[in-house]
mmCIF file with all atom_site columns, C-alpha atoms in Angstrom:
data_model
loop_
_atom_site.group_PDB
_atom_site.id
_atom_site.type_symbol
_atom_site.label_atom_id
_atom_site.label_alt_id
_atom_site.label_comp_id
_atom_site.label_asym_id
_atom_site.label_entity_id
_atom_site.label_seq_id
_atom_site.pdbx_PDB_ins_code
_atom_site.Cartn_x
_atom_site.Cartn_y
_atom_site.Cartn_z
_atom_site.occupancy
_atom_site.B_iso_or_equiv
_atom_site.pdbx_formal_charge
_atom_site.auth_seq_id
_atom_site.auth_comp_id
_atom_site.auth_asym_id
_atom_site.auth_atom_id
_atom_site.pdbx_PDB_model_num
ATOM 1   C CA . MET A 1 1   ? -55.506 -26.372 21.668  1.00 0.00 ? 528 MET A CA 1
ATOM 2   C CA . ARG A 1 2   ? -55.535 -27.377 18.006  1.00 0.00 ? 529 ARG A CA 1
ATOM 3   C CA . PHE A 1 3   ? -54.900 -23.782 17.004  1.00 0.00 ? 530 PHE A CA 1
ATOM 4   C CA . ARG A 1 4   ? -51.816 -23.573 19.240  1.00 0.00 ? 531 ARG A CA 1
ATOM 5   C CA . VAL A 1 5   ? -50.433 -26.828 17.834  1.00 0.00 ? 532 VAL A CA 1
ATOM 6   C CA . ALA A 1 6   ? -50.986 -25.640 14.265  1.00 0.00 ? 533 ALA A CA 1
ATOM 7   C CA . VAL A 1 7   ? -49.248 -22.340 15.027  1.00 0.00 ? 534 VAL A CA 1
ATOM 8   C CA . LEU A 1 8   ? -46.334 -24.164 16.661  1.00 0.00 ? 535 LEU A CA 1
ATOM 9   C CA . LEU A 1 9   ? -46.046 -26.604 13.748  1.00 0.00 ? 536 LEU A CA 1
ATOM 10  C CA . THR A 1 10  ? -45.891 -23.654 11.342  1.00 0.00 ? 537 THR A CA 1
ATOM 11  C CA . ALA A 1 11  ? -43.687 -21.395 13.455  1.00 0.00 ? 538 ALA A CA 1
ATOM 12  C CA . VAL A 1 12  ? -40.983 -23.931 14.307  1.00 0.00 ? 539 VAL A CA 1
ATOM 13  C CA . PRO A 1 13  ? -40.015 -24.776 10.697  1.00 0.00 ? 540 PRO A CA 1
ATOM 14  C CA . LEU A 1 14  ? -40.261 -21.090 9.767   1.00 0.00 ? 541 LEU A CA 1
ATOM 15  C CA . ALA A 1 15  ? -37.938 -20.081 12.617  1.00 0.00 ? 542 ALA A CA 1
ATOM 16  C CA . ALA A 1 16  ? -35.493 -22.815 11.629  1.00 0.00 ? 543 ALA A CA 1
ATOM 17  C CA . PHE A 1 17  ? -35.545 -21.657 8.009   1.00 0.00 ? 544 PHE A CA 1
ATOM 18  C CA . VAL A 1 18  ? -34.973 -18.007 8.997   1.00 0.00 ? 545 VAL A CA 1
ATOM 19  C CA . GLY A 1 19  ? -32.148 -19.041 11.305  1.00 0.00 ? 546 GLY A CA 1
ATOM 20  C CA . LEU A 1 20  ? -30.466 -21.048 8.558   1.00 0.00 ? 547 LEU A CA 1
ATOM 21  C CA . ALA A 1 21  ? -30.947 -18.279 6.032   1.00 0.00 ? 548 ALA A CA 1
ATOM 22  C CA . CYS A 1 22  ? -29.299 -15.764 8.341   1.00 0.00 ? 549 CYS A CA 1
ATOM 23  C CA . ARG A 1 23  ? -26.342 -18.073 8.930   1.00 0.00 ? 550 ARG A CA 1
ATOM 24  C CA . SER A 1 24  ? -25.888 -18.916 5.259   1.00 0.00 ? 551 SER A CA 1
ATOM 25  C CA . GLN A 1 25  ? -25.137 -15.291 4.291   1.00 0.00 ? 552 GLN A CA 1
ATOM 26  C CA . PRO A 1 26  ? -21.337 -15.122 4.196   1.00 0.00 ? 553 PRO A CA 1
ATOM 27  C CA . LYS A 1 27  ? -19.790 -11.990 5.607   1.00 0.00 ? 554 LYS A CA 1
ATOM 28  C CA . ALA A 1 28  ? -17.998 -9.913  2.985   1.00 0.00 ? 555 ALA A CA 1
ATOM 29  C CA . PRO A 1 29  ? -14.235 -9.846  3.520   1.00 0.00 ? 556 PRO A CA 1
ATOM 30  C CA . ASP A 1 30  ? -12.817 -6.658  5.021   1.00 0.00 ? 557 ASP A CA 1
ATOM 31  C CA . ALA A 1 31  ? -10.544 -5.392  2.245   1.00 0.00 ? 558 ALA A CA 1
ATOM 32  C CA . SER A 1 32  ? -8.880  -2.827  4.519   1.00 0.00 ? 559 SER A CA 1
ATOM 33  C CA . ALA A 1 33  ? -7.883  -5.561  6.965   1.00 0.00 ? 560 ALA A CA 1
ATOM 34  C CA . ILE A 1 34  ? -6.516  -7.660  4.110   1.00 0.00 ? 561 ILE A CA 1
ATOM 35  C CA . VAL A 1 35  ? -4.492  -4.676  2.854   1.00 0.00 ? 562 VAL A CA 1
ATOM 36  C CA . GLU A 1 36  ? -3.014  -4.326  6.345   1.00 0.00 ? 563 GLU A CA 1
ATOM 37  C CA . LYS A 1 37  ? -1.868  -7.951  6.074   1.00 0.00 ? 564 LYS A CA 1
ATOM 38  C CA . LEU A 1 38  ? -0.482  -7.182  2.613   1.00 0.00 ? 565 LEU A CA 1
ATOM 39  C CA . LYS A 1 39  ? 1.873   -4.668  4.278   1.00 0.00 ? 566 LYS A CA 1
ATOM 40  C CA . SER A 1 40  ? 3.339   -7.379  6.518   1.00 0.00 ? 567 SER A CA 1
ATOM 41  C CA . PRO A 1 41  ? 7.096   -7.912  6.329   1.00 0.00 ? 568 PRO A CA 1
ATOM 42  C CA . ASP A 1 42  ? 6.356   -11.644 6.661   1.00 0.00 ? 569 ASP A CA 1
ATOM 43  C CA . ALA A 1 43  ? 6.294   -12.929 3.074   1.00 0.00 ? 570 ALA A CA 1
ATOM 44  C CA . THR A 1 44  ? 3.844   -15.714 3.966   1.00 0.00 ? 571 THR A CA 1
ATOM 45  C CA . VAL A 1 45  ? 1.316   -13.285 5.449   1.00 0.00 ? 572 VAL A CA 1
ATOM 46  C CA . SER A 1 46  ? 1.794   -10.728 2.673   1.00 0.00 ? 573 SER A CA 1
ATOM 47  C CA . GLY A 1 47  ? 1.573   -13.364 -0.052  1.00 0.00 ? 574 GLY A CA 1
ATOM 48  C CA . ALA A 1 48  ? -1.632  -14.862 1.349   1.00 0.00 ? 575 ALA A CA 1
ATOM 49  C CA . ALA A 1 49  ? -3.138  -11.375 1.589   1.00 0.00 ? 576 ALA A CA 1
ATOM 50  C CA . SER A 1 50  ? -2.148  -10.651 -2.002  1.00 0.00 ? 577 SER A CA 1
ATOM 51  C CA . LEU A 1 51  ? -3.895  -13.791 -3.221  1.00 0.00 ? 578 LEU A CA 1
ATOM 52  C CA . GLU A 1 52  ? -6.967  -12.938 -1.182  1.00 0.00 ? 579 GLU A CA 1
ATOM 53  C CA . LEU A 1 53  ? -7.112  -9.444  -2.695  1.00 0.00 ? 580 LEU A CA 1
ATOM 54  C CA . LEU A 1 54  ? -6.694  -10.847 -6.201  1.00 0.00 ? 581 LEU A CA 1
ATOM 55  C CA . ARG A 1 55  ? -9.630  -13.188 -5.601  1.00 0.00 ? 582 ARG A CA 1
ATOM 56  C CA . LEU A 1 56  ? -11.693 -10.373 -4.109  1.00 0.00 ? 583 LEU A CA 1
ATOM 57  C CA . GLY A 1 57  ? -11.251 -8.122  -7.143  1.00 0.00 ? 584 GLY A CA 1
ATOM 58  C CA . GLU A 1 58  ? -13.185 -4.860  -7.379  1.00 0.00 ? 585 GLU A CA 1
ATOM 59  C CA . PRO A 1 59  ? -14.404 -4.836  -3.750  1.00 0.00 ? 586 PRO A CA 1
ATOM 60  C CA . ALA A 1 60  ? -10.739 -4.410  -2.762  1.00 0.00 ? 587 ALA A CA 1
ATOM 61  C CA . THR A 1 61  ? -10.147 -1.436  -5.070  1.00 0.00 ? 588 THR A CA 1
ATOM 62  C CA . ALA A 1 62  ? -10.956 1.344   -2.593  1.00 0.00 ? 589 ALA A CA 1
ATOM 63  C CA . ALA A 1 63  ? -8.572  -0.081  0.021   1.00 0.00 ? 590 ALA A CA 1
ATOM 64  C CA . LEU A 1 64  ? -5.824  -0.525  -2.583  1.00 0.00 ? 591 LEU A CA 1
ATOM 65  C CA . VAL A 1 65  ? -6.331  3.038   -3.863  1.00 0.00 ? 592 VAL A CA 1
ATOM 66  C CA . THR A 1 66  ? -5.715  4.234   -0.307  1.00 0.00 ? 593 THR A CA 1
ATOM 67  C CA . LEU A 1 67  ? -2.491  2.203   -0.248  1.00 0.00 ? 594 LEU A CA 1
ATOM 68  C CA . LEU A 1 68  ? -1.552  3.654   -3.647  1.00 0.00 ? 595 LEU A CA 1
ATOM 69  C CA . GLN A 1 69  ? -1.528  7.067   -1.944  1.00 0.00 ? 596 GLN A CA 1
ATOM 70  C CA . ASP A 1 70  ? 0.626   5.976   1.015   1.00 0.00 ? 597 ASP A CA 1
ATOM 71  C CA . PRO A 1 71  ? 3.600   8.227   1.844   1.00 0.00 ? 598 PRO A CA 1
ATOM 72  C CA . ASP A 1 72  ? 5.939   5.215   1.566   1.00 0.00 ? 599 ASP A CA 1
ATOM 73  C CA . PRO A 1 73  ? 6.860   4.483   -2.081  1.00 0.00 ? 600 PRO A CA 1
ATOM 74  C CA . THR A 1 74  ? 7.320   0.802   -1.216  1.00 0.00 ? 601 THR A CA 1
ATOM 75  C CA . MET A 1 75  ? 3.656   0.619   -0.204  1.00 0.00 ? 602 MET A CA 1
ATOM 76  C CA . ARG A 1 76  ? 2.538   2.542   -3.312  1.00 0.00 ? 603 ARG A CA 1
ATOM 77  C CA . ALA A 1 77  ? 4.487   0.127   -5.509  1.00 0.00 ? 604 ALA A CA 1
ATOM 78  C CA . LEU A 1 78  ? 2.945   -2.805  -3.635  1.00 0.00 ? 605 LEU A CA 1
ATOM 79  C CA . ALA A 1 79  ? -0.531  -1.447  -4.371  1.00 0.00 ? 606 ALA A CA 1
ATOM 80  C CA . ALA A 1 80  ? 0.300   -0.969  -8.058  1.00 0.00 ? 607 ALA A CA 1
ATOM 81  C CA . ARG A 1 81  ? 1.652   -4.522  -8.333  1.00 0.00 ? 608 ARG A CA 1
ATOM 82  C CA . THR A 1 82  ? -1.477  -5.872  -6.683  1.00 0.00 ? 609 THR A CA 1
ATOM 83  C CA . PHE A 1 83  ? -3.612  -3.982  -9.207  1.00 0.00 ? 610 PHE A CA 1
ATOM 84  C CA . TRP A 1 84  ? -1.451  -5.521  -11.927 1.00 0.00 ? 611 TRP A CA 1
ATOM 85  C CA . GLY A 1 85  ? -2.386  -8.976  -10.650 1.00 0.00 ? 612 GLY A CA 1
ATOM 86  C CA . MET A 1 86  ? -6.068  -8.062  -10.579 1.00 0.00 ? 613 MET A CA 1
ATOM 87  C CA . GLY A 1 87  ? -6.182  -6.839  -14.153 1.00 0.00 ? 614 GLY A CA 1
ATOM 88  C CA . PRO A 1 88  ? -9.687  -5.885  -15.272 1.00 0.00 ? 615 PRO A CA 1
ATOM 89  C CA . ARG A 1 89  ? -11.156 -7.373  -12.085 1.00 0.00 ? 616 ARG A CA 1
ATOM 90  C CA . ALA A 1 90  ? -9.994  -4.192  -10.301 1.00 0.00 ? 617 ALA A CA 1
ATOM 91  C CA . GLY A 1 91  ? -12.700 -2.293  -12.176 1.00 0.00 ? 618 GLY A CA 1
ATOM 92  C CA . VAL A 1 92  ? -12.869 1.113   -13.804 1.00 0.00 ? 619 VAL A CA 1
ATOM 93  C CA . SER A 1 93  ? -12.588 2.910   -10.464 1.00 0.00 ? 620 SER A CA 1
ATOM 94  C CA . ALA A 1 94  ? -8.917  1.861   -10.298 1.00 0.00 ? 621 ALA A CA 1
ATOM 95  C CA . VAL A 1 95  ? -8.018  3.484   -13.637 1.00 0.00 ? 622 VAL A CA 1
ATOM 96  C CA . ALA A 1 96  ? -7.808  7.159   -12.594 1.00 0.00 ? 623 ALA A CA 1
ATOM 97  C CA . PRO A 1 97  ? -5.667  6.509   -9.483  1.00 0.00 ? 624 PRO A CA 1
ATOM 98  C CA . LEU A 1 98  ? -3.340  4.305   -11.542 1.00 0.00 ? 625 LEU A CA 1
ATOM 99  C CA . ALA A 1 99  ? -3.141  6.986   -14.241 1.00 0.00 ? 626 ALA A CA 1
ATOM 100 C CA . ASP A 1 100 ? -2.171  9.485   -11.525 1.00 0.00 ? 627 ASP A CA 1
ATOM 101 C CA . ALA A 1 101 ? 0.470   7.044   -10.269 1.00 0.00 ? 628 ALA A CA 1
ATOM 102 C CA . LEU A 1 102 ? 2.179   7.218   -13.679 1.00 0.00 ? 629 LEU A CA 1
ATOM 103 C CA . ALA A 1 103 ? 3.477   10.635  -12.522 1.00 0.00 ? 630 ALA A CA 1
ATOM 104 C CA . ASP A 1 104 ? 4.749   9.359   -9.151  1.00 0.00 ? 631 ASP A CA 1
ATOM 105 C CA . ALA A 1 105 ? 8.232   10.456  -8.090  1.00 0.00 ? 632 ALA A CA 1
ATOM 106 C CA . ASP A 1 106 ? 9.238   6.808   -7.581  1.00 0.00 ? 633 ASP A CA 1
ATOM 107 C CA . GLY A 1 107 ? 10.086  4.787   -10.679 1.00 0.00 ? 634 GLY A CA 1
ATOM 108 C CA . SER A 1 108 ? 8.867   1.476   -9.235  1.00 0.00 ? 635 SER A CA 1
ATOM 109 C CA . VAL A 1 109 ? 5.429   3.013   -8.611  1.00 0.00 ? 636 VAL A CA 1
ATOM 110 C CA . ARG A 1 110 ? 5.285   4.371   -12.171 1.00 0.00 ? 637 ARG A CA 1
ATOM 111 C CA . LEU A 1 111 ? 6.334   0.996   -13.548 1.00 0.00 ? 638 LEU A CA 1
ATOM 112 C CA . GLY A 1 112 ? 3.755   -0.862  -11.451 1.00 0.00 ? 639 GLY A CA 1
ATOM 113 C CA . ALA A 1 113 ? 1.025   1.543   -12.562 1.00 0.00 ? 640 ALA A CA 1
ATOM 114 C CA . ALA A 1 114 ? 1.925   1.108   -16.247 1.00 0.00 ? 641 ALA A CA 1
ATOM 115 C CA . MET A 1 115 ? 1.946   -2.676  -15.842 1.00 0.00 ? 642 MET A CA 1
ATOM 116 C CA . ALA A 1 116 ? -1.419  -2.587  -14.063 1.00 0.00 ? 643 ALA A CA 1
ATOM 117 C CA . LEU A 1 117 ? -2.991  -0.449  -16.788 1.00 0.00 ? 644 LEU A CA 1
ATOM 118 C CA . ASP A 1 118 ? -1.547  -2.802  -19.420 1.00 0.00 ? 645 ASP A CA 1
ATOM 119 C CA . ASN A 1 119 ? -3.178  -5.789  -17.739 1.00 0.00 ? 646 ASN A CA 1
ATOM 120 C CA . MET A 1 120 ? -6.544  -4.007  -17.476 1.00 0.00 ? 647 MET A CA 1
ATOM 121 C CA . GLY A 1 121 ? -6.947  -3.824  -21.244 1.00 0.00 ? 648 GLY A CA 1
ATOM 122 C CA . PRO A 1 122 ? -9.795  -1.801  -22.783 1.00 0.00 ? 649 PRO A CA 1
ATOM 123 C CA . ILE A 1 123 ? -11.248 -0.632  -19.455 1.00 0.00 ? 650 ILE A CA 1
ATOM 124 C CA . ALA A 1 124 ? -8.071  1.443   -19.001 1.00 0.00 ? 651 ALA A CA 1
ATOM 125 C CA . ALA A 1 125 ? -9.095  3.746   -21.880 1.00 0.00 ? 652 ALA A CA 1
ATOM 126 C CA . PRO A 1 126 ? -9.535  6.791   -19.593 1.00 0.00 ? 653 PRO A CA 1
ATOM 127 C CA . ALA A 1 127 ? -5.795  6.541   -18.846 1.00 0.00 ? 654 ALA A CA 1
ATOM 128 C CA . VAL A 1 128 ? -4.733  7.139   -22.475 1.00 0.00 ? 655 VAL A CA 1
ATOM 129 C CA . PRO A 1 129 ? -3.561  10.759  -21.886 1.00 0.00 ? 656 PRO A CA 1
ATOM 130 C CA . ALA A 1 130 ? -1.468  9.728   -18.861 1.00 0.00 ? 657 ALA A CA 1
ATOM 131 C CA . LEU A 1 131 ? -0.035  6.757   -20.764 1.00 0.00 ? 658 LEU A CA 1
ATOM 132 C CA . VAL A 1 132 ? 0.929   9.052   -23.656 1.00 0.00 ? 659 VAL A CA 1
ATOM 133 C CA . LYS A 1 133 ? 2.835   11.242  -21.165 1.00 0.00 ? 660 LYS A CA 1
ATOM 134 C CA . ALA A 1 134 ? 4.456   8.090   -19.750 1.00 0.00 ? 661 ALA A CA 1
ATOM 135 C CA . LEU A 1 135 ? 5.904   7.396   -23.201 1.00 0.00 ? 662 LEU A CA 1
ATOM 136 C CA . HIS A 1 136 ? 8.389   10.178  -22.279 1.00 0.00 ? 663 HIS A CA 1
ATOM 137 C CA . ASP A 1 137 ? 9.295   8.715   -18.878 1.00 0.00 ? 664 ASP A CA 1
ATOM 138 C CA . PRO A 1 138 ? 13.025  8.685   -18.076 1.00 0.00 ? 665 PRO A CA 1
ATOM 139 C CA . ASP A 1 139 ? 12.763  4.932   -17.338 1.00 0.00 ? 666 ASP A CA 1
ATOM 140 C CA . THR A 1 140 ? 12.785  2.729   -20.450 1.00 0.00 ? 667 THR A CA 1
ATOM 141 C CA . ASN A 1 141 ? 10.726  0.065   -18.641 1.00 0.00 ? 668 ASN A CA 1
ATOM 142 C CA . VAL A 1 142 ? 7.946   2.559   -17.879 1.00 0.00 ? 669 VAL A CA 1
ATOM 143 C CA . ARG A 1 143 ? 7.927   3.733   -21.512 1.00 0.00 ? 670 ARG A CA 1
ATOM 144 C CA . THR A 1 144 ? 7.791   0.127   -22.733 1.00 0.00 ? 671 THR A CA 1
ATOM 145 C CA . TRP A 1 145 ? 4.886   -0.814  -20.461 1.00 0.00 ? 672 TRP A CA 1
ATOM 146 C CA . ALA A 1 146 ? 3.037   2.403   -21.323 1.00 0.00 ? 673 ALA A CA 1
ATOM 147 C CA . ALA A 1 147 ? 3.281   1.473   -25.012 1.00 0.00 ? 674 ALA A CA 1
ATOM 148 C CA . ARG A 1 148 ? 2.050   -2.045  -24.255 1.00 0.00 ? 675 ARG A CA 1
ATOM 149 C CA . ALA A 1 149 ? -0.848  -0.659  -22.215 1.00 0.00 ? 676 ALA A CA 1
ATOM 150 C CA . LEU A 1 150 ? -1.903  1.587   -25.093 1.00 0.00 ? 677 LEU A CA 1
ATOM 151 C CA . GLY A 1 151 ? -1.871  -1.408  -27.420 1.00 0.00 ? 678 GLY A CA 1
ATOM 152 C CA . ASN A 1 152 ? -3.992  -3.474  -25.053 1.00 0.00 ? 679 ASN A CA 1
ATOM 153 C CA . ILE A 1 153 ? -6.526  -0.660  -24.743 1.00 0.00 ? 680 ILE A CA 1
ATOM 154 C CA . GLY A 1 154 ? -7.080  -1.053  -28.463 1.00 0.00 ? 681 GLY A CA 1
ATOM 155 C CA . PRO A 1 155 ? -9.020  1.302   -30.758 1.00 0.00 ? 682 PRO A CA 1
ATOM 156 C CA . ALA A 1 156 ? -9.908  3.647   -27.887 1.00 0.00 ? 683 ALA A CA 1
ATOM 157 C CA . ALA A 1 157 ? -6.197  4.577   -27.854 1.00 0.00 ? 684 ALA A CA 1
ATOM 158 C CA . GLU A 1 158 ? -6.189  5.748   -31.497 1.00 0.00 ? 685 GLU A CA 1
ATOM 159 C CA . ALA A 1 159 ? -5.261  9.283   -30.398 1.00 0.00 ? 686 ALA A CA 1
ATOM 160 C CA . ALA A 1 160 ? -2.007  7.870   -29.008 1.00 0.00 ? 687 ALA A CA 1
ATOM 161 C CA . VAL A 1 161 ? -0.713  6.620   -32.371 1.00 0.00 ? 688 VAL A CA 1
ATOM 162 C CA . PRO A 1 162 ? 1.353   9.757   -33.218 1.00 0.00 ? 689 PRO A CA 1
ATOM 163 C CA . ALA A 1 163 ? 2.985   9.628   -29.763 1.00 0.00 ? 690 ALA A CA 1
ATOM 164 C CA . LEU A 1 164 ? 3.640   5.905   -30.204 1.00 0.00 ? 691 LEU A CA 1
ATOM 165 C CA . GLN A 1 165 ? 5.259   6.560   -33.594 1.00 0.00 ? 692 GLN A CA 1
ATOM 166 C CA . LYS A 1 166 ? 7.531   9.147   -31.982 1.00 0.00 ? 693 LYS A CA 1
ATOM 167 C CA . ALA A 1 167 ? 8.282   6.881   -28.991 1.00 0.00 ? 694 ALA A CA 1
ATOM 168 C CA . GLY A 1 168 ? 9.082   4.063   -31.400 1.00 0.00 ? 695 GLY A CA 1
ATOM 169 C CA . ARG A 1 169 ? 12.229  5.955   -32.361 1.00 0.00 ? 696 ARG A CA 1
ATOM 170 C CA . LEU A 1 170 ? 13.513  5.736   -28.792 1.00 0.00 ? 697 LEU A CA 1
ATOM 171 C CA . ASP A 1 171 ? 15.892  3.005   -27.762 1.00 0.00 ? 698 ASP A CA 1
ATOM 172 C CA . GLY A 1 172 ? 14.116  0.023   -26.229 1.00 0.00 ? 699 GLY A CA 1
ATOM 173 C CA . VAL A 1 173 ? 10.589  1.131   -27.139 1.00 0.00 ? 700 VAL A CA 1
ATOM 174 C CA . GLN A 1 174 ? 10.540  0.499   -30.885 1.00 0.00 ? 701 GLN A CA 1
ATOM 175 C CA . GLY A 1 175 ? 9.128   -3.047  -30.801 1.00 0.00 ? 702 GLY A CA 1
ATOM 176 C CA . PRO A 1 176 ? 6.439   -2.415  -28.154 1.00 0.00 ? 703 PRO A CA 1
ATOM 177 C CA . ALA A 1 177 ? 5.391   0.855   -29.853 1.00 0.00 ? 704 ALA A CA 1
ATOM 178 C CA . GLU A 1 178 ? 5.040   -0.826  -33.260 1.00 0.00 ? 705 GLU A CA 1
ATOM 179 C CA . GLU A 1 179 ? 3.099   -3.705  -31.710 1.00 0.00 ? 706 GLU A CA 1
ATOM 180 C CA . ALA A 1 180 ? 0.820   -1.242  -29.900 1.00 0.00 ? 707 ALA A CA 1
ATOM 181 C CA . ILE A 1 181 ? 0.039   0.612   -33.128 1.00 0.00 ? 708 ILE A CA 1
ATOM 182 C CA . ARG A 1 182 ? -0.758  -2.683  -34.848 1.00 0.00 ? 709 ARG A CA 1
ATOM 183 C CA . LYS A 1 183 ? -3.114  -3.685  -32.020 1.00 0.00 ? 710 LYS A CA 1
ATOM 184 C CA . ILE A 1 184 ? -4.834  -0.304  -31.971 1.00 0.00 ? 711 ILE A CA 1
ATOM 185 C CA . ARG A 1 185 ? -5.448  -0.350  -35.690 1.00 0.00 ? 712 ARG A CA 1
ATOM 186 C CA . THR A 1 186 ? -6.438  -4.014  -36.175 1.00 0.00 ? 713 THR A CA 1
ATOM 187 C CA . ARG A 1 187 ? -9.099  -4.477  -33.533 1.00 0.00 ? 714 ARG A CA 1
#
């Protein structure tokens, strides 16, 4: 009888502890479901989803990359703008898809991608070749943000300096190109 009581006295607290431990593990948010809410035409729903994705950071990257490849340019631009808000929290795995988006047919997607890469800073270094190409974009805003992104990458963008010097002669890009060169060379 004593043995059974001792086992029960040990087992009951252990079972309670295991039960609490299992309940205290929060379930990871479903980034794909949040991205679906981001697509909502209801600004309240979409805005809340955007904030949730920004807080989530890198775990949301794969779902946002999928959205960045959507056939609808409005959705691709939405993904790029969300990456812009995330900045470096999006992680390195977002850099290549954003670099690819710099060649998108839609100007708002290209602009969003350049802005996102600018906000990522040094982790966007693998995008330097695509950003150099974006310095020749037909849209002045894309060229400006590409120059800014190269500056925020810093010394890893040293190879872009000749292209920045050339782009600096273009209308609207002179100031950002000069600033980018200064940042690249002074870090």
